[in-house]
Each structure stands twice: as C-alpha cells, then as structure tokens.
Amino acid sequence: MAQLPVDGRVTFRIPEVPLITPAKGHHLAEEIERDNQQYIRAHLAPLYHDVDEFEDFVSEEHAGFVAWCYPTAKDDRIAIIAEWTSAWLAYDDVFSHGSKAGASPSRMRAMADKLMAALRGPDVMECPAFLRPAVDVMRRMAQGMSPQLRDRYLDTTQGYLEGTVKEVGFRARREMPGWQEYLDMHILAGATWVLDTVEYGQGFDLTYELSASSELREARRIAAEGVVMVNDLFSFRKEYSTGDHSNIVSSFMAGENLSLQGSIDRLCDLIQDVERRFILKQAEVLAGPLGDRADVRAHLEALGYLLPGNMEWSLRTPRYQGAGYVYDGKRSLEVTLDPKASQQGES
C-alpha cells in the first residue's frame, strides 16, 4: 500500500459529488431517531466495554441512515429496520477492529458460525448474550416476511458474514486485492443486504421476479455498487484510524499507484458513473415486461434513493467524520487522518 505519514496527520478533500437524483428523507425521521436512541441504550451497551466509545456510537444517528436510505419504507417497519441497522453497525465495529473479532480469520470464522447458528436456530437464548440483539430483531422482522424473503434474508446475512471473514483474512495476510475484488467482496458483505431491506420495508417479495429477470438483478447490482462506493469514500478516515485498509481507496493507492487525493477523486467519478448506469438500467426494466408492475416500479424508485440517501447521511454522521462532528450543511469535506480529530465541511 502507498505509505502515509506514521502519525496520520495528512489531509485530503472529499469534493462535492453532484448527483442527478435528490435525496428524500422518511417522514418519520425524528420519531425513529428518538426511538432508536432508546433501543441502542437498552440493548447494545454490552457490546462496548468503553463508555466513551459507546457514547460515540450512540451519537452516530443510525436512524438517519435508515430515514435517508429507506424513505419509502412502511411506517410500521421503519423503526425495526433502524434497530437492525444499529445492531449490525455495532457488530461491524467488533468485526472490523484489529483488536477485537477482526484480529484473526479463525476468531471471525467462529463468530460467524455462532451467529448464523443462532439466526437459523429455534431458540434465541441458546446463543451468546452479545449476539442476541441481532437474533431478536431478526425474529421480529421475519414475522413480516414471506418464507421466501426470510430465506433470502438469512442467506444475505450469511453472505455478509462470509464476506467479512474473507476481508479479515486479507487483513491478517496483509494482502491488498484489486478494487474490483474489493467491490465484489463489499457487495457480498453488506450491500445486498441493504437491497433486501428495501424490499422488506416496502412489504414486497420479489423473489420470483428477481429469478426471472436479469435486467432487474442488474439494476440491483448497480445500486449495490453505489452503496459500497459511498461507504468506502466516507469510511476511509474511520477505517484508517483503526488500521483497517479494506477499502477501495486503499486499493487504488496500492494497485494503481495513485495518491490519496487521486484515489478519492477517482472514486467520486465512479460514484457519478454508477448513478448514470442505474438510471439507464432502471429505464430499461421499466420499458420491459415488468414495467407495468406497480411493485417493481416502486422498488426501482426506492433503489434510486439509496445512493443519494447514503451520501446525505454520510455527510452528516459523526461515525465517519469523527466524534464531536456537527454537520454544517456544506457538501464537501476537508478530512484529517487523525482518529481524535473532528472534521468540518468545506465550501
């Protein structure tokens, strides 16, 4: 990997990324943020041994991600989606950190096996206590899923864990795969899950349509690319601060000998391109045999909100910009690679 200063005091700029589709927030955004804060404090505190670290986690406004990325979700499903999201962001902190489960592939493998056994098993109380929040939320979500969607959701969850095991393996071996391999790995480890959550939030089951339509599958694949690229753009600072280089930006630096700023700029160009590709594929699906289906049309519309919604939340959240960060409404950021620094937007 291209070398950065040992003390981390290097600055780069995330420029404003102009998008065609405007972001849209869920109309219950304030209510789900309030309720989700209560959920986090009641159920996720045991995952954190450090009080300050937990308070930083609470401040990240996970319900904001849900409100911006799932603006068309049903009112009676949006709160549980926020709980699911917070639980897995907490696990992601554990899995990606080199001093925790992410310290070795064998530890991560054992964690993944225990979690999937609990999710697929009959009794939540049989799993380790710190895994119960995700299992409990999955049980409640499954009550609103068809058997087909539930099976797909569990398979997607297993895909997330398998992708994470693979990522930990790369980190343990100090290997840096190419950016396309990172993209595929991160789509497996999270983005597909986001797409299925869109479906669940709308109350749809498009299992048959997805199996029958390569165009619809491709539209979802492009949307997943956008989810990953925006995440990698904004999460680079957070990951770098914990020694985690599992990021497309790092891969550009190592594999294509780009500078840090050059890698950021390249990724921003790809984000704009992925939106254009999604819009073209969306139009292709709508012009085809599924185009008259109200559920397919609504699903494609919802997928179109993922990229701008994820961008909106990522600009706002202290999860990526650092503890104490307050969003100032500006659309670009000056970022310092220092885990204790608070970054502010730049005009």
Tab-separated table of C-alpha atoms in Angstrom:
chain	number	residue	atom	x	y	z
A	1	MET	CA	0.000	0.000	0.000
A	2	ALA	CA	1.160	3.553	-0.651
A	3	GLN	CA	2.674	4.897	2.524
A	4	LEU	CA	1.067	7.656	4.567
A	5	PRO	CA	2.694	9.596	7.437
A	6	VAL	CA	3.073	7.425	10.511
A	7	ASP	CA	1.347	9.957	12.773
A	8	GLY	CA	-1.671	10.091	10.481
A	9	ARG	CA	-1.533	13.883	10.098
A	10	VAL	CA	-2.430	14.009	6.432
A	11	THR	CA	-5.392	15.846	4.949
A	12	PHE	CA	-7.455	15.145	1.872
A	13	ARG	CA	-10.590	16.632	0.372
A	14	ILE	CA	-13.851	14.872	-0.432
A	15	PRO	CA	-15.282	17.112	-3.132
A	16	GLU	CA	-18.959	17.723	-3.663
A	17	VAL	CA	-20.334	14.870	-5.752
A	18	PRO	CA	-23.186	16.166	-7.915
A	19	LEU	CA	-25.943	13.582	-8.226
A	20	ILE	CA	-28.926	13.512	-10.568
A	21	THR	CA	-31.420	12.077	-8.083
A	22	PRO	CA	-32.115	14.204	-4.980
A	23	ALA	CA	-32.190	12.567	-1.579
A	24	LYS	CA	-35.530	12.043	0.133
A	25	GLY	CA	-35.999	11.563	3.864
A	26	HIS	CA	-38.606	9.397	5.565
A	27	HIS	CA	-41.383	11.466	7.101
A	28	LEU	CA	-40.894	9.743	10.489
A	29	ALA	CA	-37.192	10.586	10.689
A	30	GLU	CA	-37.341	12.404	14.027
A	31	GLU	CA	-39.508	9.755	15.696
A	32	ILE	CA	-37.329	6.840	14.634
A	33	GLU	CA	-34.177	8.647	15.767
A	34	ARG	CA	-35.670	9.170	19.230
A	35	ASP	CA	-36.904	5.574	19.484
A	36	ASN	CA	-33.658	4.165	18.133
A	37	GLN	CA	-31.583	6.031	20.704
A	38	GLN	CA	-33.653	4.302	23.385
A	39	TYR	CA	-33.161	0.927	21.695
A	40	ILE	CA	-29.383	1.359	21.487
A	41	ARG	CA	-29.058	2.252	25.168
A	42	ALA	CA	-31.330	-0.589	26.255
A	43	HIS	CA	-29.829	-3.374	24.120
A	44	LEU	CA	-26.405	-2.564	22.652
A	45	ALA	CA	-24.396	-1.136	25.554
A	46	PRO	CA	-22.997	-4.605	26.495
A	47	LEU	CA	-21.175	-4.730	23.154
A	48	TYR	CA	-18.954	-1.847	24.297
A	49	HIS	CA	-16.561	-2.030	27.248
A	50	ASP	CA	-15.513	1.600	26.933
A	51	VAL	CA	-18.141	4.160	27.976
A	52	ASP	CA	-16.783	6.908	25.723
A	53	GLU	CA	-16.710	4.556	22.745
A	54	PHE	CA	-20.330	3.621	23.397
A	55	GLU	CA	-21.395	7.256	23.669
A	56	ASP	CA	-19.672	7.962	20.365
A	57	PHE	CA	-21.637	5.072	18.873
A	58	VAL	CA	-24.905	6.449	20.237
A	59	SER	CA	-24.188	9.831	18.630
A	60	GLU	CA	-23.822	8.410	15.113
A	61	GLU	CA	-27.529	8.839	14.219
A	62	HIS	CA	-28.030	5.418	12.643
A	63	ALA	CA	-31.718	6.143	12.228
A	64	GLY	CA	-30.636	8.928	9.900
A	65	PHE	CA	-29.145	6.316	7.581
A	66	VAL	CA	-32.452	4.452	7.690
A	67	ALA	CA	-34.530	7.574	7.076
A	68	TRP	CA	-32.431	8.676	4.100
A	69	CYS	CA	-31.878	5.244	2.534
A	70	TYR	CA	-35.362	3.765	3.085
A	71	PRO	CA	-37.656	6.787	2.633
A	72	THR	CA	-40.464	4.670	1.129
A	73	ALA	CA	-40.494	2.034	3.878
A	74	LYS	CA	-43.829	1.411	5.591
A	75	ASP	CA	-44.390	3.343	8.796
A	76	ASP	CA	-44.798	0.145	10.820
A	77	ARG	CA	-41.456	-1.265	9.570
A	78	ILE	CA	-39.090	1.679	9.627
A	79	ALA	CA	-38.337	1.537	13.374
A	80	ILE	CA	-37.379	-2.142	13.351
A	81	ILE	CA	-35.148	-1.523	10.328
A	82	ALA	CA	-33.368	1.110	12.421
A	83	GLU	CA	-32.876	-1.417	15.237
A	84	TRP	CA	-31.478	-3.979	12.807
A	85	THR	CA	-29.134	-1.363	11.335
A	86	SER	CA	-27.805	-0.243	14.726
A	87	ALA	CA	-27.215	-3.815	15.870
A	88	TRP	CA	-25.163	-4.581	12.794
A	89	LEU	CA	-23.209	-1.349	12.861
A	90	ALA	CA	-22.191	-2.315	16.387
A	91	TYR	CA	-21.146	-5.775	15.182
A	92	ASP	CA	-19.286	-4.180	12.286
A	93	ASP	CA	-17.215	-2.235	14.820
A	94	VAL	CA	-16.361	-5.521	16.520
A	95	PHE	CA	-15.668	-7.430	13.294
A	96	SER	CA	-13.537	-4.777	11.588
A	97	HIS	CA	-11.350	-3.789	14.528
A	98	GLY	CA	-7.977	-5.474	14.667
A	99	SER	CA	-8.052	-5.798	18.459
A	100	LYS	CA	-11.479	-7.484	18.550
A	101	ALA	CA	-13.084	-10.256	16.482
A	102	GLY	CA	-11.357	-8.881	13.411
A	103	ALA	CA	-7.973	-9.797	14.886
A	104	SER	CA	-7.852	-13.158	13.108
A	105	PRO	CA	-9.760	-15.161	10.490
A	106	SER	CA	-10.270	-18.023	12.959
A	107	ARG	CA	-11.917	-15.754	15.541
A	108	MET	CA	-14.086	-14.176	12.884
A	109	ARG	CA	-14.979	-17.600	11.489
A	110	ALA	CA	-16.072	-18.813	14.917
A	111	MET	CA	-18.119	-15.650	15.459
A	112	ALA	CA	-19.838	-16.019	12.087
A	113	ASP	CA	-20.703	-19.662	12.693
A	114	LYS	CA	-22.181	-18.935	16.111
A	115	LEU	CA	-24.249	-16.057	14.785
A	116	MET	CA	-25.661	-17.940	11.813
A	117	ALA	CA	-26.468	-20.959	14.001
A	118	ALA	CA	-28.375	-18.619	16.302
A	119	LEU	CA	-30.188	-16.849	13.465
A	120	ARG	CA	-31.267	-20.112	11.851
A	121	GLY	CA	-31.869	-21.947	15.131
A	122	PRO	CA	-35.037	-22.255	17.196
A	123	ASP	CA	-34.014	-20.596	20.454
A	124	VAL	CA	-32.502	-17.143	20.814
A	125	MET	CA	-31.486	-17.849	24.412
A	126	GLU	CA	-29.054	-20.553	23.282
A	127	CYS	CA	-26.756	-18.065	21.549
A	128	PRO	CA	-24.097	-15.967	23.308
A	129	ALA	CA	-25.610	-12.935	25.021
A	130	PHE	CA	-23.846	-10.330	22.883
A	131	LEU	CA	-25.340	-11.856	19.708
A	132	ARG	CA	-28.917	-11.811	20.973
A	133	PRO	CA	-29.824	-8.286	19.793
A	134	ALA	CA	-29.440	-9.223	16.118
A	135	VAL	CA	-31.188	-12.559	16.612
A	136	ASP	CA	-34.085	-10.925	18.445
A	137	VAL	CA	-34.567	-8.265	15.762
A	138	MET	CA	-34.359	-10.881	13.006
A	139	ARG	CA	-37.071	-12.921	14.732
A	140	ARG	CA	-39.377	-9.903	14.790
A	141	MET	CA	-38.603	-8.858	11.232
A	142	ALA	CA	-39.256	-12.376	9.961
A	143	GLN	CA	-42.844	-12.142	11.157
A	144	GLY	CA	-43.454	-9.661	8.320
A	145	MET	CA	-41.637	-11.676	5.641
A	146	SER	CA	-42.770	-14.400	3.318
A	147	PRO	CA	-40.858	-17.674	3.787
A	148	GLN	CA	-39.010	-16.964	0.530
A	149	LEU	CA	-37.897	-13.499	1.576
A	150	ARG	CA	-36.917	-14.770	5.027
A	151	ASP	CA	-34.711	-17.450	3.455
A	152	ARG	CA	-33.136	-14.905	1.142
A	153	TYR	CA	-32.565	-12.517	4.036
A	154	LEU	CA	-30.812	-15.202	6.060
A	155	ASP	CA	-28.712	-16.115	3.026
A	156	THR	CA	-27.831	-12.445	2.579
A	157	THR	CA	-26.867	-12.224	6.250
A	158	GLN	CA	-24.646	-15.254	5.829
A	159	GLY	CA	-23.146	-13.574	2.769
A	160	TYR	CA	-22.310	-10.543	4.907
A	161	LEU	CA	-20.524	-12.746	7.408
A	162	GLU	CA	-18.688	-14.737	4.729
A	163	GLY	CA	-17.535	-11.510	3.101
A	164	THR	CA	-16.340	-10.252	6.473
A	165	VAL	CA	-14.380	-13.467	7.111
A	166	LYS	CA	-12.739	-13.033	3.716
A	167	GLU	CA	-11.930	-9.406	4.476
A	168	VAL	CA	-10.361	-10.310	7.838
A	169	GLY	CA	-8.262	-12.903	6.024
A	170	PHE	CA	-6.895	-10.307	3.616
A	171	ARG	CA	-6.121	-8.014	6.538
A	172	ALA	CA	-4.367	-10.776	8.509
A	173	ARG	CA	-2.213	-11.684	5.495
A	174	ARG	CA	-1.550	-8.005	4.763
A	175	GLU	CA	-2.833	-8.531	1.227
A	176	MET	CA	-4.425	-5.809	-0.874
A	177	PRO	CA	-6.730	-7.137	-3.601
A	178	GLY	CA	-7.677	-5.102	-6.649
A	179	TRP	CA	-10.502	-2.612	-6.350
A	180	GLN	CA	-12.930	-4.720	-8.374
A	181	GLU	CA	-12.377	-7.616	-5.984
A	182	TYR	CA	-12.951	-5.266	-3.052
A	183	LEU	CA	-16.154	-4.071	-4.695
A	184	ASP	CA	-17.436	-7.624	-5.108
A	185	MET	CA	-16.421	-8.530	-1.558
A	186	HIS	CA	-18.140	-5.486	-0.055
A	187	ILE	CA	-21.290	-6.078	-2.090
A	188	LEU	CA	-21.368	-9.560	-0.584
A	189	ALA	CA	-20.555	-8.179	2.869
A	190	GLY	CA	-23.405	-5.770	3.273
A	191	ALA	CA	-24.765	-4.109	0.153
A	192	THR	CA	-27.025	-6.959	-0.987
A	193	TRP	CA	-28.477	-6.909	2.483
A	194	VAL	CA	-29.398	-3.243	2.079
A	195	LEU	CA	-31.315	-4.087	-1.115
A	196	ASP	CA	-33.278	-6.841	0.599
A	197	THR	CA	-34.107	-4.402	3.389
A	198	VAL	CA	-35.604	-2.022	0.826
A	199	GLU	CA	-37.834	-4.889	-0.282
A	200	TYR	CA	-38.807	-5.776	3.287
A	201	GLY	CA	-39.513	-2.141	4.163
A	202	GLN	CA	-41.918	-1.826	1.244
A	203	GLY	CA	-43.701	-5.069	2.137
A	204	PHE	CA	-42.761	-6.734	-1.158
A	205	ASP	CA	-41.493	-10.172	-2.087
A	206	LEU	CA	-39.830	-10.014	-5.497
A	207	THR	CA	-38.170	-13.429	-5.256
A	208	TYR	CA	-39.813	-14.727	-8.427
A	209	GLU	CA	-39.255	-11.514	-10.388
A	210	LEU	CA	-35.581	-11.459	-9.475
A	211	SER	CA	-35.120	-15.063	-10.527
A	212	ALA	CA	-36.844	-14.383	-13.862
A	213	SER	CA	-35.348	-11.002	-14.826
A	214	SER	CA	-31.641	-10.497	-15.396
A	215	GLU	CA	-32.349	-6.799	-16.013
A	216	LEU	CA	-33.888	-6.367	-12.561
A	217	ARG	CA	-30.979	-8.235	-10.984
A	218	GLU	CA	-28.545	-5.977	-12.827
A	219	ALA	CA	-30.367	-2.848	-11.648
A	220	ARG	CA	-29.981	-4.061	-8.077
A	221	ARG	CA	-26.323	-4.918	-8.655
A	222	ILE	CA	-25.645	-1.362	-9.854
A	223	ALA	CA	-27.488	0.070	-6.834
A	224	ALA	CA	-25.333	-2.151	-4.601
A	225	GLU	CA	-22.186	-0.763	-6.229
A	226	GLY	CA	-23.335	2.718	-5.292
A	227	VAL	CA	-23.901	1.690	-1.667
A	228	VAL	CA	-20.378	0.269	-1.421
A	229	MET	CA	-18.641	3.164	-3.155
A	230	VAL	CA	-20.236	5.836	-0.991
A	231	ASN	CA	-19.471	3.817	2.136
A	232	ASP	CA	-15.812	3.389	1.161
A	233	LEU	CA	-15.470	7.067	0.283
A	234	PHE	CA	-16.651	8.331	3.654
A	235	SER	CA	-15.494	5.472	5.898
A	236	PHE	CA	-11.833	5.687	4.857
A	237	ARG	CA	-10.947	8.011	7.750
A	238	LYS	CA	-12.634	5.777	10.324
A	239	GLU	CA	-11.069	2.601	8.962
A	240	TYR	CA	-7.600	4.099	8.651
A	241	SER	CA	-7.744	5.185	12.306
A	242	THR	CA	-8.165	1.525	13.387
A	243	GLY	CA	-5.568	0.096	10.986
A	244	ASP	CA	-8.197	-1.281	8.604
A	245	HIS	CA	-7.261	-0.801	4.935
A	246	SER	CA	-10.129	-2.847	3.484
A	247	ASN	CA	-11.254	-0.028	1.264
A	248	ILE	CA	-11.413	0.779	-2.449
A	249	VAL	CA	-9.409	3.950	-1.766
A	250	SER	CA	-6.555	1.877	-0.322
A	251	SER	CA	-6.752	-0.480	-3.278
A	252	PHE	CA	-6.400	2.385	-5.768
A	253	MET	CA	-3.341	3.599	-3.888
A	254	ALA	CA	-1.701	0.170	-3.781
A	255	GLY	CA	-2.711	-1.273	-7.131
A	256	GLU	CA	-2.759	1.788	-9.377
A	257	ASN	CA	-0.119	3.885	-7.612
A	258	LEU	CA	-2.498	6.798	-7.160
A	259	SER	CA	-2.061	9.408	-4.473
A	260	LEU	CA	-4.587	9.554	-1.652
A	261	GLN	CA	-6.310	12.574	-3.211
A	262	GLY	CA	-6.154	10.971	-6.646
A	263	SER	CA	-7.811	7.844	-5.259
A	264	ILE	CA	-10.576	9.892	-3.626
A	265	ASP	CA	-11.206	11.776	-6.870
A	266	ARG	CA	-11.295	8.527	-8.868
A	267	LEU	CA	-13.870	7.048	-6.519
A	268	CYS	CA	-16.023	10.188	-6.754
A	269	ASP	CA	-16.028	9.847	-10.546
A	270	LEU	CA	-17.117	6.217	-10.227
A	271	ILE	CA	-19.974	7.210	-7.916
A	272	GLN	CA	-21.338	9.615	-10.513
A	273	ASP	CA	-20.965	6.961	-13.196
A	274	VAL	CA	-22.810	4.345	-11.166
A	275	GLU	CA	-25.799	6.655	-10.777
A	276	ARG	CA	-25.948	7.228	-14.527
A	277	ARG	CA	-25.744	3.483	-15.143
A	278	PHE	CA	-28.530	2.822	-12.643
A	279	ILE	CA	-30.846	5.359	-14.263
A	280	LEU	CA	-30.291	3.779	-17.687
A	281	LYS	CA	-30.887	0.265	-16.362
A	282	GLN	CA	-33.943	1.432	-14.422
A	283	ALA	CA	-35.409	2.796	-17.664
A	284	GLU	CA	-34.625	-0.482	-19.415
A	285	VAL	CA	-36.518	-2.501	-16.796
A	286	LEU	CA	-39.479	-0.116	-16.895
A	287	ALA	CA	-39.646	-0.432	-20.674
A	288	GLY	CA	-39.744	-4.226	-20.442
A	289	PRO	CA	-42.339	-6.808	-19.369
A	290	LEU	CA	-42.078	-5.863	-15.674
A	291	GLY	CA	-42.572	-2.165	-16.323
A	292	ASP	CA	-46.331	-2.267	-15.727
A	293	ARG	CA	-45.953	-3.855	-12.297
A	294	ALA	CA	-46.639	-1.337	-9.524
A	295	ASP	CA	-44.422	-3.202	-7.032
A	296	VAL	CA	-41.469	-3.359	-9.433
A	297	ARG	CA	-41.823	0.327	-10.297
A	298	ALA	CA	-41.978	1.272	-6.610
A	299	HIS	CA	-38.975	-0.939	-5.834
A	300	LEU	CA	-36.865	0.639	-8.570
A	301	GLU	CA	-37.825	4.094	-7.344
A	302	ALA	CA	-36.746	3.130	-3.825
A	303	LEU	CA	-33.427	1.722	-5.075
A	304	GLY	CA	-32.812	5.066	-6.762
A	305	TYR	CA	-32.864	6.776	-3.371
A	306	LEU	CA	-30.089	4.595	-1.940
A	307	LEU	CA	-27.113	6.403	-3.448
A	308	PRO	CA	-28.185	9.990	-2.674
A	309	GLY	CA	-29.584	8.909	0.696
A	310	ASN	CA	-26.363	7.187	1.719
A	311	MET	CA	-24.437	10.249	0.558
A	312	GLU	CA	-26.665	12.540	2.635
A	313	TRP	CA	-26.244	10.501	5.817
A	314	SER	CA	-22.512	10.030	5.273
A	315	LEU	CA	-22.013	13.786	5.086
A	316	ARG	CA	-23.866	14.205	8.370
A	317	THR	CA	-22.796	11.351	10.658
A	318	PRO	CA	-20.030	11.523	13.282
A	319	ARG	CA	-19.475	7.801	12.578
A	320	TYR	CA	-17.326	8.783	9.609
A	321	GLN	CA	-16.266	12.346	10.367
A	322	GLY	CA	-15.198	11.828	13.984
A	323	ALA	CA	-16.585	12.305	17.494
A	324	GLY	CA	-17.948	15.769	18.061
A	325	TYR	CA	-18.568	16.455	14.380
A	326	VAL	CA	-21.504	18.747	13.667
A	327	TYR	CA	-22.794	18.938	10.110
A	328	ASP	CA	-22.685	22.492	8.768
A	329	GLY	CA	-24.681	21.977	5.575
A	330	LYS	CA	-21.736	22.088	3.192
A	331	ARG	CA	-21.386	19.428	0.508
A	332	SER	CA	-17.654	18.762	0.628
A	333	LEU	CA	-15.283	17.856	3.425
A	334	GLU	CA	-11.712	18.505	4.425
A	335	VAL	CA	-10.682	15.304	6.218
A	336	THR	CA	-7.710	14.761	8.511
A	337	LEU	CA	-6.470	11.226	9.134
A	338	ASP	CA	-6.431	11.502	12.883
A	339	PRO	CA	-8.789	9.316	14.957
A	340	LYS	CA	-9.261	12.096	17.526
A	341	ALA	CA	-9.878	14.928	15.074
A	342	SER	CA	-13.268	16.440	14.277
A	343	GLN	CA	-13.582	17.457	10.638
A	344	GLN	CA	-15.769	20.224	9.374
A	345	GLY	CA	-17.219	20.756	5.902
A	346	GLU	CA	-15.511	22.887	3.322
A	347	SER	CA	-17.258	25.132	0.829
